[in-house]
Amino acid sequence: MSDVMRPETLEQLRDAVAWAVGEEQPLEIVARGTKRGLGRPVQAGHTLDTGGFSGISLYESDELVMSAGPGTLLAEIEAALAEKNQQLAFEPGDWGPLLGQKAGAGSIAGIFACNIAGPRRLKAGAARDHILGFKGVSGRGEIYKAGGRVVKNVTGYDLPKLFCSSHGTLTVASELTFKVLPAPEKTYTVLVLGLDGDAATRAMALAMGSPHEVASVAHLPADIAGGSAVSYLREAGASVTAIRVEGPGPSVEHRCRELRTLLGSLGPTEELHSHNSKTLWRELADVAPFVVRPDLQLWRISVAPMAGAGVAAAIHATVPGAVHYLDWQGGLVWLGVPPAPDAHAGTVRAAVAASGGGHATLIRASADVRTAIDMFQPQEPGLAAISRRVKDAFDPRGVLNPGRLYPGV
């Protein structure tokens, strides 16, 4: 067998996996390869490239459903949706530049397999909440399908959700089916300037607790805001707390006025309209503030929304040179740290534990660091046992992306 296998049919895909099972040869699974830097490095002598399964095979805009091959570019899907004024509501970012790849090269399979969602996850949910079904080949070398084209047809075990976050360790997909939704008519953003972490946490909670249907909320310290392509942020010279509002034009304008009244006592407010607002949230979805800092190792920390600022502060107190911003109302901390052999994992995970618990995932580091430490949050023994049983059920010989998540998984 060639070191790189590029099947073009489902049968060829099955045969490739069946060969790997029979020969006990581990496979690295890729579609476009832009997410190779996520997770632990895979030790495999052969690569199974599903980029040949490309293109949109079904798009029923009236039914809000789309199917596409795993190698289909995210950019191609977003362009097709834009023509119908629709969107992937979970707002997946283009992480290619973040991981040292070119922009616009990522695939839809990478988005779902890694469960990537942007700032709107706060309202719309994660990628796994939008997948409806898939076809593919298990690590047993068996063709199967799961889910369907509409939610009411999905019965039994919800395997499509299990596919998400599996990082290619359970199934090699040949087609994915997912929900799409109408794009908002207007997108505005209210900015509150000059708040520290604690005050920003209170402001974000106040906005989310209001009746004004906030779509997403983030807090950018002054050093992060100063690097934005949006002039209001770049020239503010202060931290920026951003509250996004979407919907029909008159409703958006009214809700922005109400939010500025609600938050005006906390600090000066500004307002971004359509173009600038979309630019800001695209920057955050793409994690653009850290694209321009490739020297930093990068953590993605998920905690309770009120705890994010405190976790960041605790890490800053121990790790000089750390840089961060908050998304998801403070529940997501993007944290860049100066390079270290362990990426400061002990400090990061101790801060998360002290906050009441959460998850810290190392998103970007050298291959040596990614091999040496747990990239994903260490699992409790019971959960680790379940993960092991799931892996064994789908891939008993361990041929699909072995070790990508944890040693042996």
Coordinates of C-alpha atoms in Angstrom, one line a residue:
M1 CA 0.0 0.0 0.0
S2 CA 1.1 3.6 -0.7
D3 CA 2.0 5.8 2.2
V4 CA -0.8 8.1 1.1
M5 CA -4.2 6.5 0.1
R6 CA -6.7 8.7 -1.7
P7 CA -9.9 6.7 -2.2
E8 CA -12.5 8.2 -4.5
T9 CA -15.5 5.9 -3.7
L10 CA -17.0 4.6 -0.5
E11 CA -16.0 1.1 -1.5
Q12 CA -12.4 2.1 -1.9
L13 CA -12.6 3.9 1.4
R14 CA -13.9 0.7 3.1
D15 CA -11.1 -1.4 1.4
A16 CA -8.4 1.0 2.6
V17 CA -9.6 0.8 6.2
A18 CA -10.1 -3.0 6.0
W19 CA -6.5 -3.4 4.7
A20 CA -5.3 -1.4 7.7
V21 CA -7.3 -3.5 10.1
G22 CA -6.1 -6.7 8.5
E23 CA -2.4 -5.6 8.6
E24 CA -2.8 -3.7 11.9
Q25 CA -1.4 -0.6 10.3
P26 CA -2.4 2.7 11.9
L27 CA -3.8 5.4 9.6
E28 CA -3.6 9.2 9.9
I29 CA -7.0 10.4 8.7
V30 CA -7.1 13.8 6.9
A31 CA -9.4 15.7 4.7
R32 CA -7.5 18.9 3.9
G33 CA -4.9 18.5 6.7
T34 CA -5.3 21.9 8.3
K35 CA -6.2 20.5 11.7
R36 CA -3.2 18.2 11.9
G37 CA -1.8 20.5 14.6
L38 CA -4.7 19.9 16.9
G39 CA -4.3 17.1 19.4
R40 CA -1.3 14.8 19.9
P41 CA 0.8 13.9 16.9
V42 CA -0.4 10.6 15.3
Q43 CA 2.3 8.0 14.9
A44 CA 1.2 6.3 11.6
G45 CA 3.1 5.0 8.6
H46 CA 0.1 5.6 6.3
T47 CA -2.2 8.5 5.6
L48 CA -5.8 8.1 4.5
D49 CA -6.7 11.3 2.6
T50 CA -10.5 11.8 2.1
G51 CA -10.1 15.0 0.2
G52 CA -11.5 13.3 -2.9
F53 CA -14.9 13.2 -1.2
S54 CA -15.5 16.8 -2.0
G55 CA -18.5 19.0 -3.0
I56 CA -22.0 19.8 -1.9
S57 CA -24.2 16.8 -2.7
L58 CA -27.5 18.2 -1.3
Y59 CA -28.7 21.7 -0.5
E60 CA -32.4 22.2 0.3
S61 CA -32.5 25.8 1.4
D62 CA -36.2 25.6 2.1
E63 CA -35.7 22.7 4.4
L64 CA -32.5 24.2 5.9
V65 CA -30.4 21.2 5.3
M66 CA -27.1 20.5 3.5
S67 CA -24.9 17.5 2.8
A68 CA -21.3 17.6 1.7
G69 CA -18.3 15.4 1.3
P70 CA -15.7 15.6 4.1
G71 CA -13.1 17.3 1.9
T72 CA -15.5 20.2 0.9
L73 CA -14.0 23.5 1.8
L74 CA -15.7 25.4 4.5
A75 CA -15.3 28.5 2.3
E76 CA -17.2 26.8 -0.5
I77 CA -20.1 25.9 1.9
E78 CA -20.2 29.4 3.3
A79 CA -20.3 30.9 -0.2
A80 CA -23.2 28.7 -1.2
L81 CA -25.1 29.6 1.9
A82 CA -24.5 33.3 1.5
E83 CA -26.2 33.2 -1.9
K84 CA -29.4 32.1 -0.1
N85 CA -28.8 34.5 2.8
Q86 CA -28.2 31.5 5.1
Q87 CA -25.4 30.5 7.4
L88 CA -23.8 27.9 9.7
A89 CA -25.3 29.4 12.9
F90 CA -22.5 28.0 15.1
E91 CA -20.1 30.2 13.3
P92 CA -17.0 28.0 12.7
G93 CA -13.8 29.9 12.4
D94 CA -11.0 29.4 9.9
W95 CA -8.2 28.1 12.2
G96 CA -5.8 27.4 9.3
P97 CA -3.7 30.5 9.9
L98 CA -3.8 29.9 13.6
L99 CA -2.2 26.5 13.1
G100 CA 0.4 27.7 10.5
Q101 CA -1.7 26.8 7.4
K102 CA -3.1 29.0 4.7
A103 CA -6.5 30.7 5.0
G104 CA -9.5 29.2 3.3
A105 CA -8.1 25.7 3.2
G106 CA -10.1 24.0 5.9
S107 CA -12.7 21.4 5.3
I108 CA -16.2 20.8 6.8
A109 CA -15.0 17.4 8.2
G110 CA -12.4 19.2 10.2
I111 CA -15.0 21.5 11.6
F112 CA -17.3 18.8 12.8
A113 CA -14.6 16.2 13.8
C114 CA -13.0 18.9 16.0
N115 CA -16.4 20.4 17.1
I116 CA -15.2 24.0 16.3
A117 CA -17.7 26.8 17.0
G118 CA -17.3 30.5 17.2
P119 CA -18.6 33.3 19.4
R120 CA -22.3 32.5 18.6
R121 CA -22.0 29.2 20.3
L122 CA -23.4 31.0 23.3
K123 CA -26.7 31.3 21.6
A124 CA -26.7 28.7 18.7
G125 CA -24.8 25.8 20.3
A126 CA -21.8 23.9 19.2
A127 CA -21.1 22.1 15.9
R128 CA -22.4 18.9 17.4
D129 CA -25.8 20.5 17.9
H130 CA -26.1 21.1 14.1
I131 CA -25.0 17.8 12.6
L132 CA -27.8 15.6 11.5
G133 CA -26.1 12.5 10.1
F134 CA -23.1 11.0 8.3
K135 CA -22.0 8.1 6.1
G136 CA -18.6 6.5 6.5
V137 CA -16.5 3.6 7.5
S138 CA -15.8 2.5 11.1
G139 CA -12.5 1.2 12.3
R140 CA -13.8 -2.3 11.8
G141 CA -13.7 -1.6 8.0
E142 CA -17.5 -1.6 7.9
I143 CA -19.7 0.9 5.9
Y144 CA -22.5 2.4 7.9
K145 CA -24.6 5.5 8.3
A146 CA -26.1 7.3 11.3
G147 CA -28.7 10.0 11.7
G148 CA -30.7 11.4 8.8
R149 CA -31.7 14.6 7.0
V150 CA -34.1 15.9 9.6
V151 CA -34.1 15.7 13.4
K152 CA -37.3 13.7 13.6
N153 CA -35.7 10.9 11.6
V154 CA -32.8 10.5 14.0
T155 CA -33.6 7.6 16.3
G156 CA -31.5 5.3 18.5
Y157 CA -28.0 6.3 19.6
D158 CA -27.0 9.8 18.5
L159 CA -23.8 8.8 16.8
P160 CA -23.4 12.0 14.8
K161 CA -22.8 13.9 18.1
L162 CA -20.3 11.3 19.1
F163 CA -18.5 11.8 15.8
C164 CA -18.0 15.5 16.7
S165 CA -14.9 16.0 18.9
S166 CA -13.7 12.5 18.0
H167 CA -10.9 14.0 15.9
G168 CA -11.1 11.1 13.4
T169 CA -10.5 8.4 16.0
L170 CA -13.9 6.6 15.5
T171 CA -15.1 6.9 11.9
V172 CA -13.8 8.0 8.5
A173 CA -16.7 10.0 7.1
S174 CA -17.6 10.0 3.4
E175 CA -20.5 12.5 3.7
L176 CA -21.9 14.8 6.4
T177 CA -25.4 16.2 6.7
F178 CA -26.1 19.3 8.8
K179 CA -28.5 22.0 9.6
V180 CA -28.3 25.5 8.2
L181 CA -30.2 28.6 9.3
P182 CA -31.2 32.0 7.9
A183 CA -28.6 34.7 8.3
P184 CA -29.7 37.8 10.4
E185 CA -30.8 40.9 8.6
K186 CA -28.7 43.2 10.7
T187 CA -25.7 42.6 13.1
Y188 CA -24.8 45.4 15.4
T189 CA -22.4 45.4 18.4
V190 CA -22.5 47.6 21.6
L191 CA -19.1 48.3 23.0
V192 CA -18.3 49.3 26.6
L193 CA -14.9 50.7 27.0
G194 CA -12.3 50.6 29.8
L195 CA -13.6 47.8 32.0
D196 CA -11.3 45.5 34.0
G197 CA -11.9 41.8 34.1
D198 CA -14.3 41.8 37.1
A199 CA -16.3 44.8 35.8
A200 CA -16.5 43.2 32.3
T201 CA -17.8 40.0 33.9
R202 CA -20.6 41.9 35.6
A203 CA -21.4 43.8 32.4
M204 CA -21.5 40.6 30.3
A205 CA -23.8 38.9 32.8
L206 CA -26.1 42.0 32.9
A207 CA -26.3 42.0 29.1
M208 CA -27.0 38.3 28.9
G209 CA -29.6 38.5 31.7
S210 CA -31.5 41.3 29.9
P211 CA -34.5 40.7 27.6
H212 CA -32.6 42.0 24.6
E213 CA -31.7 38.7 23.0
V214 CA -27.9 39.1 22.9
A215 CA -26.2 36.8 20.4
S216 CA -22.7 36.8 21.8
V217 CA -20.5 38.6 24.4
A218 CA -16.8 39.0 24.6
H219 CA -14.2 41.0 26.5
L220 CA -10.9 42.1 24.9
P221 CA -8.2 43.6 27.1
A222 CA -6.5 46.7 25.7
D223 CA -3.5 44.9 24.2
I224 CA -5.9 42.6 22.2
A225 CA -8.3 45.3 21.2
G226 CA -5.4 47.4 19.9
G227 CA -4.7 44.7 17.3
S228 CA -8.1 44.7 15.7
A229 CA -8.8 45.6 12.1
V230 CA -11.8 47.6 13.4
S231 CA -10.7 51.2 14.0
Y232 CA -13.1 51.8 16.9
L233 CA -11.2 49.0 18.8
R234 CA -7.8 49.7 17.5
E235 CA -7.9 53.4 18.5
A236 CA -9.8 53.0 21.8
G237 CA -6.7 52.8 23.9
A238 CA -8.6 50.7 26.4
S239 CA -10.2 47.4 26.9
V240 CA -13.4 46.6 25.0
T241 CA -16.4 44.6 26.1
A242 CA -18.5 43.7 23.1
I243 CA -22.2 42.7 23.0
R244 CA -23.6 41.5 19.7
V245 CA -27.3 41.9 18.7
E246 CA -28.8 40.4 15.6
G247 CA -32.2 40.3 13.8
P248 CA -34.5 42.7 11.9
G249 CA -33.2 46.2 11.6
P250 CA -35.7 48.1 13.7
S251 CA -35.4 45.5 16.5
V252 CA -31.6 45.6 16.5
E253 CA -31.5 49.4 16.7
H254 CA -34.0 49.4 19.6
R255 CA -32.2 46.7 21.5
C256 CA -28.8 48.4 21.1
R257 CA -30.3 51.7 22.5
E258 CA -31.6 49.8 25.5
L259 CA -28.3 48.0 26.1
R260 CA -26.4 51.3 25.9
T261 CA -28.8 52.7 28.5
L262 CA -28.4 49.6 30.7
L263 CA -24.6 49.5 30.5
G264 CA -23.9 53.2 30.3
S265 CA -23.2 53.7 33.9
L266 CA -20.3 51.2 33.7
G267 CA -18.3 53.0 31.2
P268 CA -18.3 54.9 27.8
T269 CA -20.2 53.1 25.1
E270 CA -19.9 52.9 21.3
E271 CA -21.8 51.0 18.6
L272 CA -20.5 49.0 15.6
H273 CA -22.8 48.6 12.6
S274 CA -22.9 45.9 10.0
H275 CA -19.5 45.8 8.4
N276 CA -17.4 46.6 11.4
S277 CA -19.5 44.4 13.6
K278 CA -19.1 41.4 11.3
T279 CA -15.4 42.0 11.1
L280 CA -15.0 42.0 14.8
W281 CA -16.8 38.7 15.3
R282 CA -15.1 37.1 12.4
E283 CA -11.8 38.0 14.0
L284 CA -12.9 36.3 17.2
A285 CA -14.2 33.2 15.4
D286 CA -10.8 32.9 13.6
V287 CA -8.9 33.6 16.9
A288 CA -7.1 36.3 14.9
P289 CA -5.5 38.0 17.9
F290 CA -3.3 34.9 18.2
V291 CA -2.6 34.4 14.5
V292 CA -0.3 37.4 14.7
R293 CA 1.4 35.9 17.8
P294 CA 2.8 32.6 16.5
D295 CA 5.5 32.7 19.2
L296 CA 2.9 32.0 21.9
Q297 CA 1.7 28.6 22.9
L298 CA -2.1 28.7 23.0
W299 CA -4.7 27.4 25.4
R300 CA -8.5 27.2 25.1
I301 CA -10.0 27.2 28.5
S302 CA -13.7 26.5 29.2
V303 CA -15.0 27.4 32.7
A304 CA -18.2 28.8 34.2
P305 CA -18.9 32.2 32.6
M306 CA -18.4 34.2 35.9
A307 CA -15.0 32.4 36.5
G308 CA -13.1 33.2 33.2
A309 CA -11.6 36.6 34.3
G310 CA -10.4 35.1 37.6
V311 CA -8.8 32.1 35.9
A312 CA -7.0 34.5 33.5
A313 CA -5.8 36.7 36.4
A314 CA -4.5 33.7 38.4
I315 CA -2.5 32.5 35.4
H316 CA -1.2 36.0 34.7
A317 CA 0.1 36.3 38.3
T318 CA 2.3 33.2 37.7
V319 CA 3.2 33.4 34.0
P320 CA 4.7 36.7 32.9
G321 CA 4.0 37.5 29.3
A322 CA 0.7 35.7 29.2
V323 CA -2.0 37.3 26.9
H324 CA -5.7 36.5 26.9
Y325 CA -9.2 37.5 25.9
L326 CA -12.7 36.2 27.0
D327 CA -15.5 34.9 24.8
W328 CA -18.8 33.2 25.6
Q329 CA -19.6 35.7 28.3
G330 CA -16.3 34.8 30.0
G331 CA -16.9 31.1 29.8
L332 CA -14.1 30.7 27.2
V333 CA -10.6 32.0 27.9
W334 CA -8.2 32.2 24.9
L335 CA -4.8 32.3 26.6
G336 CA -1.4 32.7 25.0
V337 CA 1.7 31.8 27.1
P338 CA 5.4 32.2 26.4
P339 CA 6.9 28.8 25.3
A340 CA 7.7 26.3 27.9
P341 CA 8.5 22.5 27.8
D342 CA 5.1 21.8 29.4
A343 CA 3.3 24.9 28.1
H344 CA 2.7 25.9 31.7
A345 CA 0.1 23.1 32.0
G346 CA 0.4 22.7 35.7
T347 CA -0.3 26.4 36.3
V348 CA -3.2 26.5 33.8
R349 CA -5.0 23.4 35.0
A350 CA -4.5 24.4 38.7
A351 CA -6.2 27.7 38.0
V352 CA -9.1 25.9 36.2
A353 CA -9.5 23.5 39.2
A354 CA -9.4 26.3 41.7
S355 CA -12.2 28.1 39.8
G356 CA -14.6 25.1 40.3
G357 CA -13.6 23.0 37.4
G358 CA -13.6 23.1 33.6
H359 CA -11.5 22.1 30.6
A360 CA -8.1 23.3 29.4
T361 CA -7.1 22.3 25.9
L362 CA -3.7 23.1 24.4
I363 CA -4.5 24.2 20.9
R364 CA -1.1 25.3 19.6
A365 CA 2.4 24.1 20.5
S366 CA 5.4 22.3 18.9
A367 CA 5.1 18.5 18.2
D368 CA 7.5 17.8 21.1
V369 CA 5.3 19.6 23.6
R370 CA 2.1 18.0 22.1
T371 CA 3.7 14.6 22.6
A372 CA 4.9 15.2 26.1
I373 CA 1.8 16.5 27.8
D374 CA -2.0 15.9 27.8
M375 CA -3.4 18.2 25.1
F376 CA -6.9 17.7 26.3
Q377 CA -8.2 17.9 29.9
P378 CA -7.2 14.7 31.7
Q379 CA -10.2 12.4 32.2
E380 CA -11.5 11.0 35.5
P381 CA -11.0 7.2 35.6
G382 CA -14.7 6.5 35.0
L383 CA -14.9 8.7 32.0
A384 CA -11.6 7.4 30.7
A385 CA -12.9 3.9 30.9
I386 CA -16.0 4.9 28.9
S387 CA -13.8 6.6 26.3
R388 CA -11.8 3.4 26.0
R389 CA -14.9 1.3 25.5
V390 CA -16.3 3.6 22.8
K391 CA -13.0 3.5 21.0
D392 CA -12.9 -0.3 21.2
A393 CA -16.4 -0.5 19.9
F394 CA -15.7 1.6 16.8
D395 CA -12.0 0.8 16.2
P396 CA -11.0 -2.3 18.1
R397 CA -7.6 -2.5 16.4
G398 CA -6.8 1.1 17.0
V399 CA -6.0 2.0 13.4
L400 CA -7.8 5.4 13.1
N401 CA -5.7 8.3 14.3
P402 CA -4.3 6.4 17.2
G403 CA -3.2 8.5 20.2
R404 CA -4.7 11.7 18.8
L405 CA -6.8 12.4 21.9
Y406 CA -4.9 10.5 24.6
P407 CA -2.3 7.7 24.6
G408 CA -4.1 4.7 23.1
V409 CA -7.3 6.7 22.2

